[in-house]
Amino acid sequence: MFMRVLNKWIQKEPSKNAITILKDRYFLKDGEGNYLESTWDEVSKRIARHVAAAEVNYTSDIEEIKNAEEHFYQLIKSRIFLPNSPTIFNAGKTMDRQLFKKDIEETTLEDYKTIFDSRTKHNMLSACFVIPMDDSMSAIFDAVKNAALIMKYGGGVGYDFSVLRPKGSSIAGTGGKSSGPISFMHVFNTAASTIEQGGARRAAQMAVLRYDHPDVFDFINSKKDNKGNNVLNYFNISVNIDNPKEFKKMLEENGDLTLEHPASSIRKTIKANDLMNKMVENAWKTGDPGMLFLGRHNQYYAMSEHTPVTATNPCGEEPLPPFGSCNLGSIDVAKLVEDMDLGNPNSDDISEFQEIIYWAVRFLDDVIESNIYPLKEIEEMSKKQRFIGLGIMGLADALYKKELPYNSEQARKFMAKLTAELAYFSHVASTELAKERGNFPDFQRSKYPHGFIPFPMLDDEIDEDIKAWNEKIRQHFQGEATKYKRNVQTNTIAPTGSISNLADTSSGIEPNFLLSYVRYMTNKEGDRVPLSYINPILMEKIGTNMTEELKAEIIEKGSIQNIDSIPNEIKKIFVTSMDIPPKDHLLAQHVIQSYLDASCSKTINMPKSSTIEDVKAIYLQALELNLKGLTIYRDGSLETQVLTSASKE
Ligand code: UDP
């Protein structure tokens, strides 16, 4: 069964662009910079074997371990499932190559044990971390050091800066005045830029500050210096509005907001609307700050009463408590929709999708064991709660193949059903694993024994299929899940910025940014390498009508909406981010987030011509919907865009 759908994709080699990226970032090299790998097959085998070796913790049956390796290998080789980049970079790194070159038939239990026992600090496999800081100099600089260790191996880090007392507060020990959270963000930023030069990839950080912290205006303005230059380039910033509905009410009543901090005598009273307007104005200018609704994150987090989440990772998809970590993996639904009726609760293909999800969940659960954590505290938290983040990529390409316009009611129903199916089967898998391996150690203290459902779900009425998924989900959480759960959180949708390129698919749940582009990749030597691309599904759809002139015009424009010779039915389906009205981006996020216990990475793209009022309307709508946060981007508002159509170069 498992082989049927994977087989077709196992035969397909990654594209030229994917190979270029693999060569630059992912193929292992020795100390002198010589390649130790040259094919995707070798990479797939290395990851599968390293992660399967964790199964020595549960069994001494060699056949069972090999079976796990074989399933992991097939998932990865077919690129139907890819783990986050740190797993691809760091699995098997610095280990004896011979152990990874052996055929699976020749591999022994001792080999798996050797792999497991020879793990070192180089084998850090997770993408997402949150580390705490306290309002003291030594705690802040401990956090800088901890963050440096994480970023060195390719992980992203989030922090809640709200705990730091505001600028100008007294410091008992020195009689001086505190320089405030923003000044410390610059220390973290400098550390990140230094680490990046020797590290695996761009160091990324998220800074969170509560909306009622006295320095909130400085925070909102923190990404520009006095001269208007961009600063804090290694940070995304998000204002935490714990209770979005209450804040919306405050805005409607033009209410006052008191800014204060428990460690300071500073108190300021402002109009809530002034805060909102400043956030909106800056977001209009540069995309920052985003909003984060941590109260809602905690509402759907099974351990919030004991270890509330305090921040997210840099791209916002993974809320975590202090010292939390999460490893992510993504299933490429664009490949699967060719042969499977995804999202349909009555489909014959259900068991195959369930099997893929089961092995993906088992893989991510094994990563928790095979991971080497940068800090003892992170290891403890990660093993007590066992966060994993299984998500999807390729949604936009899947919609092209299904001929559903991203900005349509039909597409939103598909998105909801697909995410509900993913959530249902991955939670079922986590329960199955718990029966074999035990619950996550904090399970009894969590909300699960009380029939807790870790996401809001959509209203039953919207569609019969959604009703059916909701029913299955309720039964699961009120039944078996009250006794068995291996992972406190299971589903996250990552941006898949790099791995979607390795999979030759569209990223995460985003629409395609452009149908054709030249993407510039800066290689290790610092040279800009152009990678040109035209969406293959569009190419196929247009077929023999794709003349050289038409191709040139698509490359020139990036979108097909203003090309007269393309029929309207095709234009309707092949929409790009900028062709889609912002409210449809928001609604897509809403339906998808309704079935995620963690969160998703989603940018609400807005046209260049959008006004500050347009941005405000989106910010206000986001406070109303069941979202966990908001990130917008107005076209052209940042000087450097990674992607560019030929006309924008
Ligand atoms: N991340 C990072 N640096 C990067 C890209 C990503 O630290 O340059 C981290 C960050 O926590 C982000 C997460 O990895 O939220 C997932 O990002 P993405 O899915 O784009 O990573 P990929 O696995 O595709 O490389």
Coordinates of C-alpha atoms and ligand atoms in Angstrom, one line a residue, residues 26 83-86 127-128 154-157 201-204 313-317 328 494-500, ligand 1:
Y26 CA 22.9 20.4 2.3
P83 CA 11.9 17.4 7.7
N84 CA 13.0 21.0 8.5
S85 CA 16.4 22.1 7.3
P86 CA 18.5 21.5 10.5
A127 CA 14.3 24.6 13.7
C128 CA 12.3 26.3 16.5
G154 CA 20.6 26.5 12.1
G155 CA 17.8 26.9 14.7
G156 CA 15.6 30.0 15.0
V157 CA 14.9 31.6 18.4
R201 CA 22.1 29.6 7.5
R202 CA 20.6 33.0 8.2
A203 CA 20.3 33.6 11.9
A204 CA 16.6 34.4 12.6
N313 CA 9.9 31.0 16.7
P314 CA 11.0 33.7 14.1
C315 CA 8.4 33.0 11.5
G316 CA 5.5 32.8 14.0
E317 CA 4.3 29.3 13.4
L328 CA 9.0 20.4 12.0
A494 CA 6.1 26.2 8.4
P495 CA 7.1 28.6 5.7
T496 CA 9.2 25.8 4.1
G497 CA 11.3 28.5 2.6
S498 CA 14.1 26.2 1.7
I499 CA 12.6 22.7 1.8
S500 CA 9.8 23.6 -0.7
Ligands
UDP1 N1 14.7 29.4 10.3 C1 15.9 30.0 10.6 N2 16.7 30.6 9.7 C2 16.3 30.6 8.3 C3 15.1 30.0 8.0 C4 14.3 29.4 9.0 O1 16.3 30.1 11.8 O2 17.0 31.2 7.5 C5 13.9 28.7 11.3 C6 12.8 29.6 11.9 O3 12.6 29.2 13.2 C7 11.7 29.3 11.0 C8 11.8 27.8 10.9 O4 13.2 27.6 10.7 O5 10.5 29.7 11.6 C9 11.2 27.2 9.7 O6 11.5 27.9 8.5 P1 11.4 27.3 7.1 O7 10.2 26.4 7.0 O8 11.4 28.3 6.0 O9 12.7 26.4 7.0 P2 13.2 25.3 6.0 O10 13.1 24.0 6.8 O11 12.5 25.3 4.8 O12 14.7 25.6 5.8

